[in-house]
Coordinates of C-alpha atoms and ligand atoms in Angstrom, one line a residue:
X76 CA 37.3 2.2 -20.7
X77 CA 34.4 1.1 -22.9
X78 CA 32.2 1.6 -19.7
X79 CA 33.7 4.9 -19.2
X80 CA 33.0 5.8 -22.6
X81 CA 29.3 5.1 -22.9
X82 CA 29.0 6.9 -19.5
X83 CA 30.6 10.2 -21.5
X84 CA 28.6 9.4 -24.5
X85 CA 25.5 9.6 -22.4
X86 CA 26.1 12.5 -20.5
X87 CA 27.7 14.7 -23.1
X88 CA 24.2 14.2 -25.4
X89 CA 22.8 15.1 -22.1
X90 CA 24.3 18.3 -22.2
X91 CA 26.3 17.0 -18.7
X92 CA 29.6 16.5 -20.1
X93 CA 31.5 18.5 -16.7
X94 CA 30.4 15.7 -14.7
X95 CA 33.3 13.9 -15.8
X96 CA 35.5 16.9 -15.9
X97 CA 37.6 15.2 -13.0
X98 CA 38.0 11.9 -14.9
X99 CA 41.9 11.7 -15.4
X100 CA 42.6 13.2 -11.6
X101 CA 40.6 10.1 -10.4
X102 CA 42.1 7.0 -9.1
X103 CA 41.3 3.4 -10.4
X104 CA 38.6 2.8 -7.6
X105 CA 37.4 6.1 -7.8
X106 CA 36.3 5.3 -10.9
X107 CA 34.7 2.5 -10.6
X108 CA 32.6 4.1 -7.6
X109 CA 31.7 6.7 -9.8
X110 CA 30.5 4.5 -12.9
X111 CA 28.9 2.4 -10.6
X112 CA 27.2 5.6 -9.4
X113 CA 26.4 6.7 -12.6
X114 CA 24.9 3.5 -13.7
X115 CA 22.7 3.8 -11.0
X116 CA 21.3 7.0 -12.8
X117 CA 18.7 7.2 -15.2
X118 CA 21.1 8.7 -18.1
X119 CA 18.6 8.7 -20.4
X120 CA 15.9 10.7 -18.4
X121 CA 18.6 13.1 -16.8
X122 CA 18.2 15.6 -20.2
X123 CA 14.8 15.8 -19.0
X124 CA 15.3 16.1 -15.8
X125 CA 17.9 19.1 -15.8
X126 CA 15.9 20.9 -18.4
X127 CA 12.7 20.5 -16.1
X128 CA 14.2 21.5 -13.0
X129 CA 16.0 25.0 -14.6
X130 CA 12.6 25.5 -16.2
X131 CA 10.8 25.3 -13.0
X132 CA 13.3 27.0 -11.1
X133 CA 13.2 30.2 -13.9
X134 CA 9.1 30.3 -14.1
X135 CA 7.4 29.6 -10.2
X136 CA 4.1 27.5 -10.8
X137 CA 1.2 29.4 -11.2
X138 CA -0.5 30.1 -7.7
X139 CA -3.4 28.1 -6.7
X140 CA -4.4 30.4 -4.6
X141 CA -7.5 31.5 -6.6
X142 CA -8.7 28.2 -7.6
X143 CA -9.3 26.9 -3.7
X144 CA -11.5 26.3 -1.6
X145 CA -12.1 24.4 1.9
X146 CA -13.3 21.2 2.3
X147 CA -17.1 21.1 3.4
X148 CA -17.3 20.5 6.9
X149 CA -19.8 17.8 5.9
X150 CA -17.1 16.1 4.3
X151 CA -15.1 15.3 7.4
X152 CA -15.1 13.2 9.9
X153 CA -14.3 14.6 13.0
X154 CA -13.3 12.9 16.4
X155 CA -14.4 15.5 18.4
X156 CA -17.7 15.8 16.6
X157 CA -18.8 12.5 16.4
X158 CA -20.8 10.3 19.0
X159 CA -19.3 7.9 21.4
X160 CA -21.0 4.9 19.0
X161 CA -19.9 6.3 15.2
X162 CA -16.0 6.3 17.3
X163 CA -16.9 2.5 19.2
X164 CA -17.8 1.6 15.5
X165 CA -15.1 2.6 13.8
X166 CA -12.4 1.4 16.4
X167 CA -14.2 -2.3 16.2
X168 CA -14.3 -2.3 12.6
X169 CA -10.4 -1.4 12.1
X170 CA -9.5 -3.8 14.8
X171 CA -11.3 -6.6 12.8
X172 CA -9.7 -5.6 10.1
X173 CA -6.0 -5.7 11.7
X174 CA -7.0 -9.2 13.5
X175 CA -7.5 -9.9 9.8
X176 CA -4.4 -9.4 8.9
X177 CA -5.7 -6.8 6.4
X178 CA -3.9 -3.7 7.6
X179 CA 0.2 -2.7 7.1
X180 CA 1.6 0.5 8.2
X181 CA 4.4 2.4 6.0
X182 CA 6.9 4.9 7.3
X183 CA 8.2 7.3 5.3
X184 CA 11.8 7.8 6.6
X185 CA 13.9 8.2 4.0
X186 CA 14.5 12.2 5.1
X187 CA 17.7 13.8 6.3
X188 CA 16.6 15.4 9.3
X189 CA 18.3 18.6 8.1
X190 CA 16.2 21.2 10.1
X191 CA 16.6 18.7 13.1
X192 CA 20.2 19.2 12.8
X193 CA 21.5 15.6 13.4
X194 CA 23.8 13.1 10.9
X195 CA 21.6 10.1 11.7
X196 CA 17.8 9.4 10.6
X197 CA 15.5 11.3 12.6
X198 CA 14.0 8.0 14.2
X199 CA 16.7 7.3 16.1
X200 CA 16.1 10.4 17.9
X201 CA 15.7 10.2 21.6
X202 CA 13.8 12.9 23.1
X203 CA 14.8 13.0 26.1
X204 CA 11.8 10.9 27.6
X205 CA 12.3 9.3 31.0
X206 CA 12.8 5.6 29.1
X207 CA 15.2 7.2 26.5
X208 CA 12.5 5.8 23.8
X209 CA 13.5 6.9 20.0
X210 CA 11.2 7.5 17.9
X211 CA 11.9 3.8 16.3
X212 CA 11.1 2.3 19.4
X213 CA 8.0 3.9 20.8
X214 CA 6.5 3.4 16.8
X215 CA 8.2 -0.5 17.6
X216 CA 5.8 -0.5 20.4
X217 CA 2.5 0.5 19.6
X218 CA 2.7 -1.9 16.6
X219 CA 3.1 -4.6 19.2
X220 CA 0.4 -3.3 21.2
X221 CA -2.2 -2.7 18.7
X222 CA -1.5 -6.0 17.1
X223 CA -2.1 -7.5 20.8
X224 CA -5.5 -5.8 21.5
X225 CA -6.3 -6.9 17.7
X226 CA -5.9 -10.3 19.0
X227 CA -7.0 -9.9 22.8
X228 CA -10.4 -8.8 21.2
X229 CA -10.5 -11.3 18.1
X230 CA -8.4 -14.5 19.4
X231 CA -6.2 -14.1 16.4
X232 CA -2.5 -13.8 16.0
X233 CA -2.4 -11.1 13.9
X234 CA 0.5 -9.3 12.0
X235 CA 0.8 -5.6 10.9
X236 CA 4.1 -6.0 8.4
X237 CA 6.0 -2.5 9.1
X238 CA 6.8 -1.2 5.4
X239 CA 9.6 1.5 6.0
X240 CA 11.1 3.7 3.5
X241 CA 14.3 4.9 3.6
X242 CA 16.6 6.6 1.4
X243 CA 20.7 5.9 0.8
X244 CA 21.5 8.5 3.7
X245 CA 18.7 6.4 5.7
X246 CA 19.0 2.8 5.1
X247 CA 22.4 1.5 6.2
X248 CA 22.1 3.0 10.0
X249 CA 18.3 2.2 10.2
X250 CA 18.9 -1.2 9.2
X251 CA 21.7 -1.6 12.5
X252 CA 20.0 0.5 14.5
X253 CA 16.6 -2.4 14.4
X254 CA 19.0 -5.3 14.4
X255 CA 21.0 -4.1 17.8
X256 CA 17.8 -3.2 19.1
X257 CA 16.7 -6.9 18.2
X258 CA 14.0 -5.0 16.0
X259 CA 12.2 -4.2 19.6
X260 CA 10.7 -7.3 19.6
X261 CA 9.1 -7.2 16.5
X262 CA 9.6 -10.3 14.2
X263 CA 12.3 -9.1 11.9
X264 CA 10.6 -10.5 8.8
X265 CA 7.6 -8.4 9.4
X266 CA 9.8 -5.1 9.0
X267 CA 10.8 -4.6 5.2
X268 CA 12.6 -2.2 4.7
X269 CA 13.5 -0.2 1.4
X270 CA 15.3 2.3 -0.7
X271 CA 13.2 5.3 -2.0
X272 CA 15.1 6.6 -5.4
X273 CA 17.9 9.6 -5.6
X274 CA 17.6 12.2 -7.9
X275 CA 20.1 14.8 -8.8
X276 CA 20.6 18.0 -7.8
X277 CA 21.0 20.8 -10.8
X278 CA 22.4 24.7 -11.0
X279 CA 19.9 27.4 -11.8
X280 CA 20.8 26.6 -15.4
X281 CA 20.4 23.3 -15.5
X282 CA 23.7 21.6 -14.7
X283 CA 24.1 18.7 -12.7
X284 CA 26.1 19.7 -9.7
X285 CA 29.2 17.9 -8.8
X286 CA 29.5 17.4 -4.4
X287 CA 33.1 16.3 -5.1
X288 CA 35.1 15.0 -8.5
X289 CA 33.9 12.2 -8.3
X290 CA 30.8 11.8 -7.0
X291 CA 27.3 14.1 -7.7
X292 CA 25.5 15.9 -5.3
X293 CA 21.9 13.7 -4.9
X294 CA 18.1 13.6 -3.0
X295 CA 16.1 11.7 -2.4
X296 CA 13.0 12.1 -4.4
X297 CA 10.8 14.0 -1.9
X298 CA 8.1 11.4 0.3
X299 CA 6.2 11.0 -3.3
X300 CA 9.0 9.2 -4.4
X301 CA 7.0 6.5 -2.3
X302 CA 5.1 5.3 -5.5
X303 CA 8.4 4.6 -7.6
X304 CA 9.7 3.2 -4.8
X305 CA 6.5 0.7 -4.6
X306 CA 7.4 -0.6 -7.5
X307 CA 10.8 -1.3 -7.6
X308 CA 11.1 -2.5 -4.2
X309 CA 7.9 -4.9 -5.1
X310 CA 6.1 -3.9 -1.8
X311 CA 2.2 -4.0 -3.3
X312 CA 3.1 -7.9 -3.9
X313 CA 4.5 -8.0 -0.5
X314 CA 1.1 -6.5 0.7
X315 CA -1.0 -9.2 -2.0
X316 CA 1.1 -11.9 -0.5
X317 CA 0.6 -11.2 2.8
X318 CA -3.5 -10.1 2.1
X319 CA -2.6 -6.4 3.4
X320 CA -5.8 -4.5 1.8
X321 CA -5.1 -1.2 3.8
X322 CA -1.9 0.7 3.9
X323 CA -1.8 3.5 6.6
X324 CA 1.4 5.7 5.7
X325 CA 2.9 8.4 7.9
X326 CA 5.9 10.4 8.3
X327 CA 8.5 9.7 11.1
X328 CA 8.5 12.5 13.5
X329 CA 5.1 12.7 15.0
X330 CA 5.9 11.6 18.7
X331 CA 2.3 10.7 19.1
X332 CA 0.9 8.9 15.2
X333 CA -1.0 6.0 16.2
X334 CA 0.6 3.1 14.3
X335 CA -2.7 1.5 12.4
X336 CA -5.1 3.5 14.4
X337 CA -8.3 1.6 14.3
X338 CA -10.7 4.7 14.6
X339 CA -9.1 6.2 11.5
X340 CA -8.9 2.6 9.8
X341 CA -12.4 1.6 10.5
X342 CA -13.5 5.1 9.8
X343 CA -12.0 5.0 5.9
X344 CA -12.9 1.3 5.5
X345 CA -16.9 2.5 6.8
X346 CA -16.7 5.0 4.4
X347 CA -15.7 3.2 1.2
X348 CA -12.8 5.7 0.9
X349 CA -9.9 4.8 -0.9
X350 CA -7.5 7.4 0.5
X351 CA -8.3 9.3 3.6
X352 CA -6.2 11.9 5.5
X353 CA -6.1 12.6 9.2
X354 CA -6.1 16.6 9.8
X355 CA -5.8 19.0 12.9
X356 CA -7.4 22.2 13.1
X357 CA -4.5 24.1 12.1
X358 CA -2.7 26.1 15.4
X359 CA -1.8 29.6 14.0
X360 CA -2.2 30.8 9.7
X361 CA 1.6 30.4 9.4
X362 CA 1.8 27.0 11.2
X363 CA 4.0 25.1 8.5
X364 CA 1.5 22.2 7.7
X365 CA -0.4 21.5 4.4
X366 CA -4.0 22.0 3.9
X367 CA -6.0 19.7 2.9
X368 CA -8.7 21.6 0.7
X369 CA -10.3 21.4 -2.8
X370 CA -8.5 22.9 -6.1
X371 CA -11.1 23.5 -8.9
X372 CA -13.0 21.4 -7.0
X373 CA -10.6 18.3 -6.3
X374 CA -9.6 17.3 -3.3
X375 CA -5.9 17.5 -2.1
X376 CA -3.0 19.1 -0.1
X377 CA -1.7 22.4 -0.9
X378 CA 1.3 22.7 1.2
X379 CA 2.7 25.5 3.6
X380 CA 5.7 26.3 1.2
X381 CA 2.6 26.8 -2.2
X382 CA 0.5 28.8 -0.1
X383 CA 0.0 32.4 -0.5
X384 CA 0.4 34.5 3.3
X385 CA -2.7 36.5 2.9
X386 CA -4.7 33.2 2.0
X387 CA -3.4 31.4 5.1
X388 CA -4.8 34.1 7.1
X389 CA -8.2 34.4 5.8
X390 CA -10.5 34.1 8.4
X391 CA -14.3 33.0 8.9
X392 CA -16.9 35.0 10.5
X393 CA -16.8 33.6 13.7
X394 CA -13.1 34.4 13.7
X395 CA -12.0 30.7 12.2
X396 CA -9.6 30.2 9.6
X397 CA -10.8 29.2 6.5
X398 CA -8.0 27.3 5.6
X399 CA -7.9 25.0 8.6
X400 CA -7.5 21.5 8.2
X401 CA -3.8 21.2 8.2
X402 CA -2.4 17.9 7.0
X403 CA -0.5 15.9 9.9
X404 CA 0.8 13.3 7.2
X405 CA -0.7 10.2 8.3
X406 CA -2.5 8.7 5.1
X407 CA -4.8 5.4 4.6
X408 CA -4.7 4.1 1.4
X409 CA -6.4 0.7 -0.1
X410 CA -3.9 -1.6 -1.8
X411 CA -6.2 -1.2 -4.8
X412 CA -5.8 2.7 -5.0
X413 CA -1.9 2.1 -4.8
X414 CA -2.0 -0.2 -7.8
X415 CA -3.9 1.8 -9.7
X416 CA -1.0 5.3 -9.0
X417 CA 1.5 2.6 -9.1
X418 CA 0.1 1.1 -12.6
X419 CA -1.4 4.6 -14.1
X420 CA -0.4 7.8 -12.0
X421 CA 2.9 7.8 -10.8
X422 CA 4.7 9.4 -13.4
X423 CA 1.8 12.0 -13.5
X424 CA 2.8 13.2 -9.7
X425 CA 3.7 17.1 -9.6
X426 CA 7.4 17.8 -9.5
X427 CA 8.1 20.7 -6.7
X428 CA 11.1 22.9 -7.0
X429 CA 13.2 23.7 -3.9
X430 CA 15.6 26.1 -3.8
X431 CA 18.6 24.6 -1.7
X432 CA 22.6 25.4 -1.1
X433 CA 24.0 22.7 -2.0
X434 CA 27.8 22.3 -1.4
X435 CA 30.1 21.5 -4.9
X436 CA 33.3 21.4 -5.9
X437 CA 34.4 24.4 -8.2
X438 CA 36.0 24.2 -11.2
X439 CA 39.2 24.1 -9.8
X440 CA 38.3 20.9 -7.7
X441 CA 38.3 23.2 -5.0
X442 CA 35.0 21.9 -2.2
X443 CA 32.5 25.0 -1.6
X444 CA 29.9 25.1 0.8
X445 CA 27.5 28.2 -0.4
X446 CA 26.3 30.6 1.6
X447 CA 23.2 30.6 -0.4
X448 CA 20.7 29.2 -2.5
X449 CA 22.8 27.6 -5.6
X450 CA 21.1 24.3 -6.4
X451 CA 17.7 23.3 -7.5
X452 CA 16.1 20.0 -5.9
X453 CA 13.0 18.6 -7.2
X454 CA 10.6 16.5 -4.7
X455 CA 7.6 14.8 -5.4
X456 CA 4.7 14.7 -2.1
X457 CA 3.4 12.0 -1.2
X458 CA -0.3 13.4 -0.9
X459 CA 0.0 14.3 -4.4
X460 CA -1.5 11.4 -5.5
X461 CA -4.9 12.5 -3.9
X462 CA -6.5 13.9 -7.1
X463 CA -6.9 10.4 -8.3
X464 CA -8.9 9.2 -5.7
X465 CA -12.4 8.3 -6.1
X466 CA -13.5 8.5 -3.1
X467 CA -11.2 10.9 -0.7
X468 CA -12.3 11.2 3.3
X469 CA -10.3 13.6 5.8
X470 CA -10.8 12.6 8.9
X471 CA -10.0 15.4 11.8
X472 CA -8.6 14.7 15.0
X473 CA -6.8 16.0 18.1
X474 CA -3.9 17.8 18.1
X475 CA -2.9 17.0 21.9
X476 CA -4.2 13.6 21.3
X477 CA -2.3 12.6 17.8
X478 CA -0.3 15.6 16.5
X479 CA 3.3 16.7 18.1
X480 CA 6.1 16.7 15.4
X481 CA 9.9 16.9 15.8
X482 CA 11.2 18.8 13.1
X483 CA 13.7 21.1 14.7
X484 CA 16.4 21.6 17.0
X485 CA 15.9 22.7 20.4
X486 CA 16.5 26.5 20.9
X487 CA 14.0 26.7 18.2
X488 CA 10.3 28.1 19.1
X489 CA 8.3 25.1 18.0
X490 CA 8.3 21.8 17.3
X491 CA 11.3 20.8 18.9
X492 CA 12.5 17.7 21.4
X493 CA 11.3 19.5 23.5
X494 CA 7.8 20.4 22.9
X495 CA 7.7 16.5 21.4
X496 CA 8.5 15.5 24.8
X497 CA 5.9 17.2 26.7
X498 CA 3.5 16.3 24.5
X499 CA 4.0 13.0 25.1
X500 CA 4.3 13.0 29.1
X501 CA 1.5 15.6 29.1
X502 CA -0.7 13.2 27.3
X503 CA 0.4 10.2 29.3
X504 CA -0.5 12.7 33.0
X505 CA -3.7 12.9 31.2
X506 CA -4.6 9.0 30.3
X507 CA -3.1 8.0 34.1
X508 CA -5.3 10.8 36.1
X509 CA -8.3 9.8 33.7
X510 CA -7.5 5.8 35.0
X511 CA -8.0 6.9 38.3
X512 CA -4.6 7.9 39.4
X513 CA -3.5 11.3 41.3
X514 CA 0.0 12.7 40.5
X515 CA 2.1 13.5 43.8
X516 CA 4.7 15.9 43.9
X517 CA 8.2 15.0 45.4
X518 CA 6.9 15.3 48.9
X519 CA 4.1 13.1 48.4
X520 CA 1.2 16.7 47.2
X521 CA -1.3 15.8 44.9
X522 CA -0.5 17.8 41.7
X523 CA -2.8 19.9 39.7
X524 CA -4.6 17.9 37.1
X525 CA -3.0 17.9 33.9
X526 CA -4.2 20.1 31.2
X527 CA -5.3 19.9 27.5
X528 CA -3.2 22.4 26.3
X529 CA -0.7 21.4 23.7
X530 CA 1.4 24.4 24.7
X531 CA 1.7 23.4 27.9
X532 CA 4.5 21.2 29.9
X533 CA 3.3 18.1 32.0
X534 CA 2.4 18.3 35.4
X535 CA 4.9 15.3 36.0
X536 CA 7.2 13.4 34.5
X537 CA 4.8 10.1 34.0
X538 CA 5.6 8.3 30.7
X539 CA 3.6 5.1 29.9
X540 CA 4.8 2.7 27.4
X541 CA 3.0 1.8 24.1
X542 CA 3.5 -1.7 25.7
X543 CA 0.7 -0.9 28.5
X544 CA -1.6 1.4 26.8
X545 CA -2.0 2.8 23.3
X546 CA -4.8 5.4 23.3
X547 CA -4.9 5.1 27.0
X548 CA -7.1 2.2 27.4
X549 CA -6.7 0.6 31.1
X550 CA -7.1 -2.8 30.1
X551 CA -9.4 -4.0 27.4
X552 CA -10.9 -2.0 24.6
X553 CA -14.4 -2.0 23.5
Ligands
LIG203 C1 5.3 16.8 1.5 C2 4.7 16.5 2.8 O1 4.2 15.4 3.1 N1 4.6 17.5 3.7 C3 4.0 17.3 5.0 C4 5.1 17.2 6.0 O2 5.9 18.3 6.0 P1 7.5 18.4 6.1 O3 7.8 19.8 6.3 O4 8.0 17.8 4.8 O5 7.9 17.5 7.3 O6 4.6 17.0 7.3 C5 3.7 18.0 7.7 C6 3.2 17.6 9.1 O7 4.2 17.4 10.0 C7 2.6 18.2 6.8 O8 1.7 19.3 7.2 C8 3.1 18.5 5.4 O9 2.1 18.7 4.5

């Protein structure tokens, strides 16, 4: 009762007092589950909170739009525009550096795959691939693999510690999914897994919003939630303890991320950069990726949702877009840069308003599921901490090579299992014809080589596992 009390107390200064409108309906255990839940929330920051988000939602930032421009081409590295040595350089530094045990890769998967359409985290998403590889697994792999050439090349027995971030809707299957999978042969101490925060979700005037009458509707804290998450999950002393000095972070549904991709590693560590980003040359002005460019002259992300159309479509003279280096959210920070956010910048990251329907139970304790937008989430991104950098790289790659995302449900036009899928095989027809081999047809007809369009399916169903090759070396790297 006392509990029960200060929980009221709290909320009620708060200007929250409905939360516990359901109070006497509840059961004993209902109640406790729902002051546990509350204790879990940051009472004394949830005035702020709901005041900030029905602010936000009433007054849309101002646009950026006049205060950006690109990024200097000078300023990015560029796979496709380097020489073979600058990319031999780079891949030999970031494997020393991973034979060093210096290197950790983080996976932001604390998302609720709701444009994908599934209950279950998105990793565990199987594409339809001719193994039945999910995503978890084919990442599982190419960790093994690249810690094997590491050592193959050094002598070492290296480790690259898998930091994952989940969220509450996340965690508990992820954490079954690895241990029936016997963590894919990964040693399961080397995988550390962790909650990213919730945050609640508020009406248009600024009212928490109750999922049922005992229980408030909550989100995770957007991928920039990462930094708070840092810190209360104590992952930089993880990293200090195991002498991790680079971090490469990426989100879970790019079919074809390289896990700790020396180029990109050895690349940032070359350049003295302590945060880089890997971009594409961005497909089409609508394509619903970030761009990395400058604001008032500092580097960062402005993402698809921020950006104005008619900006998006600005085009060069040769026909280019200006805005073309679209963020594929794969990230390499130092340890150092992540202390200093963790220590100084955190609570500095940009809050970004999204307009959601979120389903609540009406006054009458009757469930609702809205047929549109009634709730207000608030997300931090996880490239926001950019601007602090001292020294920010972008480092450009290629698409067919690195970039093939699985945000939605088939039937949709793009980025689907499908397209992930033949992605993946067609890059995998490309590496096997490149090693020599000719593709047959069922009766034994070569097949036409395999093209480098990412649009395009595969010429055969040849899938190669991380295991074998991971950037579709035959046998030894240089
Ligand atoms: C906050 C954030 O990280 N947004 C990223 C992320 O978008 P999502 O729509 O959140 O999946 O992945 C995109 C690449 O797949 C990238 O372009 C974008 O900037």
């Amino acid at each position: 009762m006392e509990v029960h009390k200060d929980a009221f107390d709290f909320l009620e200064s708060a200007g929250q007092a409905h939360v516990l409108q359901f109070w006497p309906e509840l059961c004993e255990e209902e109640r406790d589950v729902f002051l546990e839940e509350l204790a879990q929330l940051d009472l004394k920051g949830l005035k702020d909170h709901c005041e900030a988000a029905a602010k936000a939602a009433a007054s849309p930032p101002d646009s950026l739009d006049q205060h950006i421009e690109p990024i200097p081409p000078e300023f990015i590295g560029s796979v496709k525009k380097s020489g073979r040595d600058s990319l031999e350089e780079w891949e030999r530094r970031g494997l020393l550096e991973i034979s060093e045990n210096c290197v950790g890769v983080l996976l932001l998967a604390g998302g609720q795959g709701t444009r994908l359409g599934v209950q279950y985290p998105k990793g565990m998403y199987n594409v339809g691939l001719p193994s039945g590889k999910t995503l978890y697994q084919i990442q599982a792999e190419r960790i093994r693999k690249i810690q094997e050439l590491a050592d193959s090349k050094h002598g070492s027995k290296c480790t690259v510690p898998w930091y994952i971030m989940t969220s509450e809707f996340t965690l508990g299957p992820t954490e079954t999914f690895f241990k029936e999978n016997n963590y894919f042969g990964l040693e399961p101490t080397n995988i550390i897994m962790f909650e990213q925060r919730m945050i609640p979700a508020v009406t248009f005037d600024g009212k928490v919003i109750l999922k049922d009458k005992g229980k408030i509707a909550m989100a995770p804290d957007g991928n920039g939630g990462l930094y708070q998450a840092l810190v209360d999950n104590k992952v930089l002393e993880d990293m200090k303890k195991r002498g991790v000095k680079y971090l490469h972070v990426y989100c879970v549904d790019n079919i074809l991320v390289k896990m700790a991709d020396p180029v990109f590693i050895g690349f940032c560590v070359s350049k003295g950069a302590d945060c880089g980003a890997k971009v594409v040359e961005k497909a089409y002005p609508t394509e619903p990726v970030g761009v990395v460019c400058r604001v008032r002259g500092v580097s960062q992300v402005v993402e698809y949702s921020e950006v104005q159309p008619q900006t998006a479509e600005l085009r060069g003279p040769g026909g280019e877009l200006v805005y073309s280096a679209g963020n594929i959210c794969n990230h390499c920070f130092t340890r150092s840069f992540l202390q200093d956010v963790a220590e100084k910048y955190k609570d500095q990251l940009k809050q970004h308003v999204a307009l959601k329907k979120v389903p609540f139970v009406d006054a009458q304790g009757v469930q609702v599921k809205p047929s549109k937008s009634n709730g207000i989430k608030m997300e931090k991104f996880v490239f926001d901490v950019f601007p602090f950098s001292r020294n920010f790289v972008a480092f450009e790659v290629v698409r067919e090579d690195e970039f093939s995302p699985l945000k939605n449900a088939d039937g949709s036009v793009t980025d689907n299992p499908t397209t992930a899928r033949n992605s993946l095989l067609a890059q995998h027809c490309r590496w096997a014809t490149s090693a020599g081999a000719t593709l047959l047809d069922e009766y034994g007809n070569p097949l036409p080589l395999p093209s480098v369009s990412a649009d395009d399916s595969p010429p055969a169903q040849c899938e190669i596992s991380p295991l074998v090759s991971y950037f579709g070396e035959v046998r030894t790297v240089c």
